[in-house]
CSV table of C-alpha atoms and ligand atoms in Angstrom, one decimal:
chain,number,residue,atom,x,y,z
A,1,UNK,CA,13.9,-2.7,-1.5
A,2,UNK,CA,11.1,-5.2,-1.0
A,3,UNK,CA,9.3,-5.3,2.3
A,4,UNK,CA,6.8,-8.0,3.3
A,5,UNK,CA,4.2,-6.6,5.6
A,6,UNK,CA,2.0,-8.8,8.0
A,7,UNK,CA,-1.2,-7.6,9.7
A,8,UNK,CA,-3.3,-9.6,12.2
A,9,UNK,CA,-4.5,-7.0,14.8
A,10,UNK,CA,-8.2,-7.6,14.5
A,11,UNK,CA,-10.3,-9.7,12.0
A,12,UNK,CA,-8.2,-9.5,8.8
A,13,UNK,CA,-5.2,-11.7,8.2
A,14,UNK,CA,-3.2,-9.8,5.6
A,15,UNK,CA,0.2,-9.9,3.9
A,16,UNK,CA,1.6,-7.6,1.2
A,17,UNK,CA,4.8,-6.8,-0.6
A,18,UNK,CA,5.7,-3.2,-1.1
A,19,UNK,CA,8.7,-1.9,-3.0
A,20,UNK,CA,10.6,1.2,-1.9
A,21,UNK,CA,7.9,2.2,0.5
A,22,UNK,CA,5.3,3.2,-2.1
A,23,UNK,CA,4.9,0.6,-4.9
A,24,UNK,CA,2.4,-2.1,-3.9
A,25,UNK,CA,3.5,-5.3,-5.6
A,26,UNK,CA,0.8,-7.5,-3.9
A,27,UNK,CA,-1.8,-7.2,-1.2
A,28,UNK,CA,-3.8,-10.2,0.1
A,29,UNK,CA,-6.5,-9.8,2.7
A,30,UNK,CA,-8.3,-12.7,4.3
A,31,UNK,CA,-11.3,-11.3,6.0
A,32,UNK,CA,-13.0,-13.1,8.9
A,33,UNK,CA,-16.2,-11.1,8.6
A,34,UNK,CA,-18.3,-14.2,7.9
A,35,UNK,CA,-16.9,-16.0,10.9
A,36,UNK,CA,-17.8,-13.2,13.2
A,37,UNK,CA,-21.1,-12.1,11.6
A,38,UNK,CA,-23.3,-14.4,13.6
A,39,UNK,CA,-22.1,-12.7,16.8
A,40,UNK,CA,-22.5,-9.1,15.5
A,41,UNK,CA,-18.9,-8.2,16.3
A,42,UNK,CA,-15.4,-9.7,16.5
A,43,UNK,CA,-14.9,-12.5,19.0
A,44,UNK,CA,-11.2,-12.3,20.1
A,45,UNK,CA,-10.6,-16.0,20.6
A,46,UNK,CA,-12.1,-17.0,17.3
A,47,UNK,CA,-10.1,-14.2,15.6
A,48,UNK,CA,-6.8,-15.6,17.0
A,49,UNK,CA,-7.6,-19.2,15.8
A,50,UNK,CA,-8.7,-18.0,12.4
A,51,UNK,CA,-5.4,-16.0,12.0
A,52,UNK,CA,-3.5,-19.2,12.8
A,53,UNK,CA,-5.3,-21.1,10.0
A,54,UNK,CA,-4.9,-18.3,7.5
A,55,UNK,CA,-1.4,-16.8,8.1
A,56,UNK,CA,0.7,-19.3,6.0
A,57,UNK,CA,-1.5,-19.4,2.9
A,58,UNK,CA,-2.0,-15.6,3.0
A,59,UNK,CA,1.8,-15.0,3.1
A,60,UNK,CA,2.3,-17.6,0.3
A,61,UNK,CA,-0.3,-15.8,-1.8
A,62,UNK,CA,1.3,-12.4,-1.2
A,63,UNK,CA,4.6,-13.7,-2.4
A,64,UNK,CA,3.0,-15.4,-5.4
A,65,UNK,CA,1.0,-12.3,-6.4
A,66,UNK,CA,4.2,-10.3,-6.3
A,67,UNK,CA,5.9,-13.0,-8.3
A,68,UNK,CA,8.6,-13.3,-5.7
A,69,UNK,CA,10.2,-15.8,-3.3
A,70,UNK,CA,11.5,-15.1,0.2
A,71,UNK,CA,14.9,-14.6,-1.5
A,72,UNK,CA,13.6,-11.4,-3.2
A,73,UNK,CA,12.7,-9.8,0.1
A,74,UNK,CA,14.9,-7.2,1.9
A,75,UNK,CA,12.9,-6.8,5.2
A,76,UNK,CA,9.9,-7.7,7.2
A,77,UNK,CA,7.3,-5.5,9.0
A,78,UNK,CA,4.6,-6.6,11.3
A,79,UNK,CA,1.8,-4.8,13.2
A,80,UNK,CA,2.6,-4.9,16.9
A,81,UNK,CA,-0.5,-2.9,18.2
A,82,UNK,CA,-2.9,-1.5,19.1
A,83,UNK,CA,-5.2,-4.5,18.6
A,84,UNK,CA,-6.4,-7.8,20.1
A,85,UNK,CA,-3.6,-9.3,22.0
A,86,UNK,CA,-4.1,-12.9,20.9
A,87,UNK,CA,-4.6,-11.9,17.3
A,88,UNK,CA,-1.5,-9.7,17.3
A,89,UNK,CA,0.6,-12.5,18.7
A,90,UNK,CA,-0.1,-14.7,15.7
A,91,UNK,CA,1.3,-12.2,13.2
A,92,UNK,CA,4.2,-11.1,15.4
A,93,UNK,CA,5.3,-14.7,16.2
A,94,UNK,CA,4.9,-15.8,12.6
A,95,UNK,CA,7.0,-12.8,11.4
A,96,UNK,CA,9.7,-13.4,14.0
A,97,UNK,CA,9.9,-17.0,13.0
A,98,UNK,CA,10.3,-15.9,9.4
A,99,UNK,CA,13.0,-13.5,10.3
A,100,UNK,CA,14.8,-16.2,12.3
A,101,UNK,CA,14.6,-18.6,9.3
A,102,UNK,CA,15.6,-16.1,6.6
A,103,UNK,CA,17.9,-13.7,8.5
A,104,UNK,CA,15.9,-10.8,7.2
A,105,UNK,CA,15.7,-7.6,9.3
A,106,UNK,CA,12.3,-7.1,11.0
A,107,UNK,CA,10.5,-4.1,12.5
A,108,UNK,CA,7.2,-3.8,14.5
A,109,UNK,CA,4.9,-1.0,13.4
A,110,UNK,CA,1.9,0.8,15.0
A,111,UNK,CA,-1.4,-0.1,13.4
A,112,UNK,CA,-2.8,3.4,13.6
A,113,UNK,CA,0.3,5.1,12.2
A,114,UNK,CA,0.2,2.5,9.4
A,115,UNK,CA,-3.5,3.5,8.6
A,116,UNK,CA,-2.8,7.2,8.1
A,117,UNK,CA,0.6,6.7,6.5
A,118,UNK,CA,-1.2,4.6,3.8
A,119,UNK,CA,-1.6,8.1,2.2
A,120,UNK,CA,2.0,7.7,1.0
A,121,UNK,CA,1.3,4.4,-0.9
A,122,UNK,CA,0.8,4.3,-4.6
A,123,UNK,CA,3.3,6.4,-6.4
A,124,UNK,CA,0.7,7.7,-8.9
A,125,UNK,CA,-0.8,9.8,-6.1
A,126,UNK,CA,0.5,13.0,-4.7
A,127,UNK,CA,1.6,12.3,-1.1
A,128,UNK,CA,0.5,14.7,1.8
A,129,UNK,CA,3.0,17.3,2.9
A,130,UNK,CA,4.2,17.4,6.5
A,131,UNK,CA,2.9,18.6,8.9
A,132,UNK,CA,-0.6,17.4,8.2
A,133,UNK,CA,-3.6,16.4,10.3
A,134,UNK,CA,-4.8,12.8,10.1
A,135,UNK,CA,-8.2,11.4,11.0
A,136,UNK,CA,-7.9,7.7,11.8
A,137,UNK,CA,-11.4,6.3,12.0
A,138,UNK,CA,-12.4,2.7,12.2
A,139,UNK,CA,-14.1,0.0,14.3
A,140,UNK,CA,-11.5,0.3,17.0
A,141,UNK,CA,-10.4,3.9,16.9
A,142,UNK,CA,-11.5,7.5,16.1
A,143,UNK,CA,-8.5,9.7,16.6
A,144,UNK,CA,-7.1,13.0,15.3
A,145,UNK,CA,-3.3,13.4,15.0
A,146,UNK,CA,-0.9,16.1,14.0
A,147,UNK,CA,1.7,14.3,11.9
A,148,UNK,CA,5.2,16.0,11.6
A,149,UNK,CA,7.0,13.2,9.9
A,150,UNK,CA,7.3,9.4,9.8
A,151,UNK,CA,7.3,8.2,13.4
A,152,UNK,CA,6.5,11.7,14.6
A,153,UNK,CA,2.9,12.3,15.4
A,154,UNK,CA,0.9,13.6,18.4
A,155,UNK,CA,-2.7,12.9,19.5
A,156,UNK,CA,-4.9,16.0,19.1
A,157,UNK,CA,-8.2,14.4,20.1
A,158,UNK,CA,-10.1,11.1,20.2
A,159,UNK,CA,-13.5,9.6,20.9
A,160,UNK,CA,-14.3,9.5,24.6
A,161,UNK,CA,-16.5,6.4,24.2
A,162,UNK,CA,-17.4,4.4,21.0
A,163,UNK,CA,-15.3,4.5,17.9
A,164,UNK,CA,-17.3,5.8,14.9
A,165,UNK,CA,-17.2,2.4,13.2
A,166,UNK,CA,-18.4,0.7,16.4
A,167,UNK,CA,-21.3,3.2,16.5
A,168,UNK,CA,-22.1,2.3,12.9
A,169,UNK,CA,-22.0,-1.4,13.7
A,170,UNK,CA,-24.2,-1.0,16.8
A,171,UNK,CA,-26.7,1.2,15.0
A,172,UNK,CA,-26.9,-1.3,12.1
A,173,UNK,CA,-27.7,-4.1,14.6
A,174,UNK,CA,-30.6,-2.0,16.0
A,175,UNK,CA,-31.9,-1.5,12.5
A,176,UNK,CA,-31.6,-5.2,11.6
A,177,UNK,CA,-28.9,-4.5,9.0
A,178,UNK,CA,-26.0,-6.9,8.5
A,179,UNK,CA,-22.5,-6.8,10.0
A,180,UNK,CA,-20.3,-4.9,9.4
A,181,UNK,CA,-22.8,-2.1,9.9
A,182,UNK,CA,-20.9,0.8,8.4
A,183,UNK,CA,-21.0,-0.7,5.0
A,184,UNK,CA,-24.7,-1.6,5.3
A,185,UNK,CA,-25.7,1.9,6.6
A,186,UNK,CA,-23.7,3.6,3.9
A,187,UNK,CA,-25.5,1.5,1.3
A,188,UNK,CA,-29.1,2.1,2.4
A,189,UNK,CA,-28.5,5.7,3.2
A,190,UNK,CA,-27.1,6.6,-0.2
A,191,UNK,CA,-29.4,9.1,-2.1
A,192,UNK,CA,-31.8,9.5,0.9
A,193,UNK,CA,-32.7,12.9,2.5
A,194,UNK,CA,-30.6,13.0,5.8
A,195,UNK,CA,-32.8,15.7,7.3
A,196,UNK,CA,-36.0,13.8,8.0
A,197,UNK,CA,-34.7,13.1,11.6
A,198,UNK,CA,-32.4,15.2,13.6
A,199,UNK,CA,-29.9,13.2,15.7
A,200,UNK,CA,-27.6,14.9,18.2
A,201,UNK,CA,-24.1,16.0,17.3
A,202,UNK,CA,-22.2,15.5,20.6
A,203,UNK,CA,-19.5,17.9,21.7
A,204,UNK,CA,-19.4,19.6,18.3
A,205,UNK,CA,-19.4,23.0,19.9
A,206,UNK,CA,-17.0,22.2,22.8
A,207,UNK,CA,-13.3,23.3,22.9
A,208,UNK,CA,-10.7,20.7,21.9
A,209,UNK,CA,-10.8,17.9,19.3
A,210,UNK,CA,-12.3,15.0,21.3
A,211,UNK,CA,-15.4,13.3,20.0
A,212,UNK,CA,-18.3,11.2,21.3
A,213,UNK,CA,-20.7,8.8,19.6
A,214,UNK,CA,-22.5,6.8,22.3
A,215,UNK,CA,-25.2,9.5,22.8
A,216,UNK,CA,-25.9,9.4,19.1
A,217,UNK,CA,-26.2,5.6,19.2
A,218,UNK,CA,-28.7,5.8,22.2
A,219,UNK,CA,-30.7,8.5,20.4
A,220,UNK,CA,-31.1,6.1,17.4
A,221,UNK,CA,-32.2,3.3,19.7
A,222,UNK,CA,-34.7,5.6,21.4
A,223,UNK,CA,-36.1,6.7,18.0
A,224,UNK,CA,-36.6,3.1,17.0
A,225,UNK,CA,-38.3,2.2,20.3
A,226,UNK,CA,-40.7,5.2,20.0
A,227,UNK,CA,-41.8,4.1,16.5
A,228,UNK,CA,-43.5,1.2,18.3
A,229,UNK,CA,-43.0,-1.2,15.4
A,230,UNK,CA,-40.1,-2.7,13.6
A,231,UNK,CA,-39.0,0.0,11.1
A,232,UNK,CA,-40.0,-0.5,7.5
A,233,UNK,CA,-37.3,-0.5,4.8
A,234,UNK,CA,-38.2,3.1,4.0
A,235,UNK,CA,-37.9,4.1,7.7
A,236,UNK,CA,-34.6,2.2,8.0
A,237,UNK,CA,-33.2,4.1,5.1
A,238,UNK,CA,-34.2,7.5,6.6
A,239,UNK,CA,-32.8,6.6,10.0
A,240,UNK,CA,-29.6,5.3,8.4
A,241,UNK,CA,-29.2,8.5,6.4
A,242,UNK,CA,-29.8,10.8,9.4
A,243,UNK,CA,-27.4,8.7,11.5
A,244,UNK,CA,-24.7,8.8,8.9
A,245,UNK,CA,-25.1,12.5,8.6
A,246,UNK,CA,-24.7,13.1,12.3
A,247,UNK,CA,-21.5,10.9,12.4
A,248,UNK,CA,-20.1,12.7,9.4
A,249,UNK,CA,-20.9,16.2,10.8
A,250,UNK,CA,-18.9,15.4,13.9
A,251,UNK,CA,-16.0,14.0,12.1
A,252,UNK,CA,-15.8,16.8,9.5
A,253,UNK,CA,-16.2,19.6,12.2
A,254,UNK,CA,-13.6,18.1,14.5
A,255,UNK,CA,-11.1,17.4,11.7
A,256,UNK,CA,-11.4,20.8,10.1
A,257,UNK,CA,-11.1,22.5,13.4
A,258,UNK,CA,-7.9,20.6,14.2
A,259,UNK,CA,-6.6,21.4,10.7
A,260,UNK,CA,-7.3,25.1,11.2
A,261,UNK,CA,-5.7,25.2,14.7
A,262,UNK,CA,-2.6,23.3,13.4
A,263,UNK,CA,-2.4,25.6,10.4
A,264,UNK,CA,-1.7,22.7,8.0
A,265,UNK,CA,-2.1,22.5,4.2
A,266,UNK,CA,-3.1,18.8,4.1
A,267,UNK,CA,-5.6,16.5,5.8
A,268,UNK,CA,-5.5,12.7,5.6
A,269,UNK,CA,-8.5,10.4,6.3
A,270,UNK,CA,-7.8,6.8,6.9
A,271,UNK,CA,-9.3,3.6,8.4
A,272,UNK,CA,-12.4,1.5,7.6
A,273,UNK,CA,-14.8,4.4,8.1
A,274,UNK,CA,-12.9,6.6,5.7
A,275,UNK,CA,-14.4,4.4,3.0
A,276,UNK,CA,-17.7,6.1,3.8
A,277,UNK,CA,-19.0,7.8,0.7
A,278,UNK,CA,-20.7,10.7,2.5
A,279,UNK,CA,-17.6,11.3,4.7
A,280,UNK,CA,-15.3,11.5,1.7
A,281,UNK,CA,-17.7,13.9,-0.1
A,282,UNK,CA,-18.4,16.2,2.8
A,283,UNK,CA,-14.7,16.3,4.0
A,284,UNK,CA,-13.7,17.1,0.4
A,285,UNK,CA,-16.1,20.0,0.3
A,286,UNK,CA,-15.1,21.3,3.7
A,287,UNK,CA,-11.4,21.0,2.8
A,288,UNK,CA,-11.9,22.8,-0.5
A,289,UNK,CA,-13.7,25.7,1.2
A,290,UNK,CA,-10.8,26.0,3.7
A,291,UNK,CA,-8.1,25.8,0.9
A,292,UNK,CA,-6.8,22.5,2.3
A,293,UNK,CA,-5.9,19.4,0.2
A,294,UNK,CA,-7.8,16.3,1.3
A,295,UNK,CA,-5.9,13.0,1.0
A,296,UNK,CA,-8.5,10.3,1.4
A,297,UNK,CA,-6.7,7.0,1.5
A,298,UNK,CA,-7.7,4.8,-1.5
A,299,UNK,CA,-10.7,2.6,-0.8
A,300,UNK,CA,-8.7,-0.6,-1.1
A,301,UNK,CA,-6.4,0.7,1.7
A,302,UNK,CA,-9.0,2.0,4.1
A,303,UNK,CA,-9.8,-1.2,5.9
A,304,UNK,CA,-7.2,-3.3,7.6
A,305,UNK,CA,-4.5,-4.4,5.1
A,306,UNK,CA,-0.8,-5.2,5.1
A,307,UNK,CA,0.4,-2.9,2.3
A,308,UNK,CA,0.1,0.0,4.8
A,309,UNK,CA,2.3,-2.1,7.3
A,310,UNK,CA,4.9,-2.9,4.6
A,311,UNK,CA,5.0,0.8,3.4
A,312,UNK,CA,5.5,2.2,6.9
A,313,UNK,CA,7.9,-0.7,7.7
A,314,UNK,CA,10.1,0.5,4.8
A,315,UNK,CA,10.5,3.9,6.4
A,316,UNK,CA,11.6,2.3,9.7
A,317,UNK,CA,14.0,-0.2,8.1
A,318,UNK,CA,15.5,1.7,5.2
A,319,UNK,CA,14.0,5.2,5.0
A,320,UNK,CA,14.0,8.3,7.2
A,321,UNK,CA,13.6,6.2,10.4
A,322,UNK,CA,16.4,3.7,9.8
A,323,UNK,CA,18.2,4.9,12.9
A,324,UNK,CA,15.1,5.6,15.0
A,325,UNK,CA,14.5,3.9,18.3
A,326,UNK,CA,11.6,1.5,17.6
A,327,UNK,CA,10.8,-2.2,18.2
A,328,UNK,CA,12.9,-4.2,15.8
A,329,UNK,CA,14.6,-7.6,15.8
A,330,UNK,CA,13.7,-10.8,17.4
A,331,UNK,CA,13.2,-9.5,20.9
A,332,UNK,CA,10.5,-7.0,19.9
A,333,UNK,CA,7.6,-6.9,22.2
A,334,UNK,CA,4.1,-6.8,20.9
A,335,UNK,CA,2.9,-5.1,24.1
A,336,UNK,CA,5.3,-2.2,23.9
A,337,UNK,CA,3.1,0.3,22.0
A,338,UNK,CA,-0.2,-1.3,22.2
A,339,UNK,CA,-1.8,1.4,24.2
A,340,UNK,CA,0.4,4.2,23.1
A,341,UNK,CA,-2.0,6.0,20.7
A,342,UNK,CA,-5.2,3.9,20.5
A,343,UNK,CA,-8.6,5.6,20.7
B,1,KG4,O1,-10.1,-0.3,9.7
B,1,KG4,P1,-11.1,-1.5,9.9
B,1,KG4,O2,-11.2,-2.5,8.8
B,1,KG4,O3,-10.8,-2.3,11.2
B,1,KG4,C1,-10.5,-1.7,12.4
B,1,KG4,O4,-9.2,-1.4,12.6
B,1,KG4,O5,-11.4,-1.5,13.2
B,1,KG4,O6,-12.5,-0.8,10.1
B,1,KG4,C2,-13.7,-1.6,10.3
B,1,KG4,C3,-14.8,-0.6,10.6
B,1,KG4,C4,-16.2,-1.3,10.9
B,1,KG4,O7,-16.7,-0.8,12.1
B,1,KG4,C5,-17.0,-1.0,9.7
B,1,KG4,O8,-18.4,-0.9,10.0
B,1,KG4,C6,-16.5,0.4,9.3
B,1,KG4,O9,-15.1,0.3,9.4
B,1,KG4,N1,-16.8,0.7,7.8
B,1,KG4,C7,-17.5,1.7,7.4
B,1,KG4,C8,-17.6,1.6,6.0
B,1,KG4,N2,-16.9,0.5,5.6
B,1,KG4,C9,-16.4,0.0,6.8
B,1,KG4,N3,-18.2,2.6,8.1
B,1,KG4,C10,-18.9,3.5,7.5
B,1,KG4,N4,-19.0,3.5,6.1
B,1,KG4,C11,-18.4,2.6,5.4
B,1,KG4,N5,-18.5,2.6,4.0
B,2,ZN,ZN1,-7.5,-0.8,11.6
């Protein structure tokens, strides 16, 4: 069964073909990073317009890379939220038009569920065992879920203010590092001593599994102001390393606490920030100490992509959820689940 996935929720226009829910036949990602870089963040209206320009060539490329035509497809899956409304509409309307033209079945999937269910892609990797705890952490969300099956997940905790990726992006802007900031901070922090500055770890000792990153971002800004001069390259690297460590401490502590309380054997980390080298290393150490298997989504599948959409779409169309009640068909509404689980 070949499913074409389409993703347009934020600033990546992506299309991919996945066979039988796990085998990635193609994955094309058209990133708008350069278009938004001058603004230091994603401009929604520009994102929508860029998706409109990219969607047809991106889908064509995904079919070509898979060496397939529309005739080889068995179904379509598209992200219906959470995300930027105008951006989502481009992918949803395109996918619906394709379904109308081809007669293929179509299903709408939740972007965040797609992020953590990317742990099932790539048949060479051992998939996580249900139930597991998933940390979905990116520019738009930082949330912890207990996952009991495809389509069956519940929110355990989430950020009460900034998402972790958003905090990285804002911190990088203060330090004069390029957008997207998470990548830049990760790069300059690598190999530096993270303990030359001590930034706060908000809520780390409080009950529950919620998180907060805005106090940390303000502490960094204050630190730079108190320096009284633009930080040197050396100072930027020390600040970046200390900041990264504080974010990672919070994410690791909250995730391991949630895993312990849920008594699970497996933990999944997914989303753009899950590409962070320090997070992957520290979460791996903490999981090993607790006797838990860590499933860090492969780097190529951390940031927004459509393989994760096609893989999850397979479950809804042909797998364990084929009979589930979820948005499918030409009347599906991109607003239905947009706020259901976002962080
Ligand atoms: O999943 P994603 O591509 O888009 C959203 O759904 O938000 O995540 C983008 C976010 C950005 O905030 C970016 O700074 C962050 O992921 N990011 C990282 C790294 N790579 C990307 N943050 C920390 N370390 C990284 N290596
Ligand atoms: Zn995302």
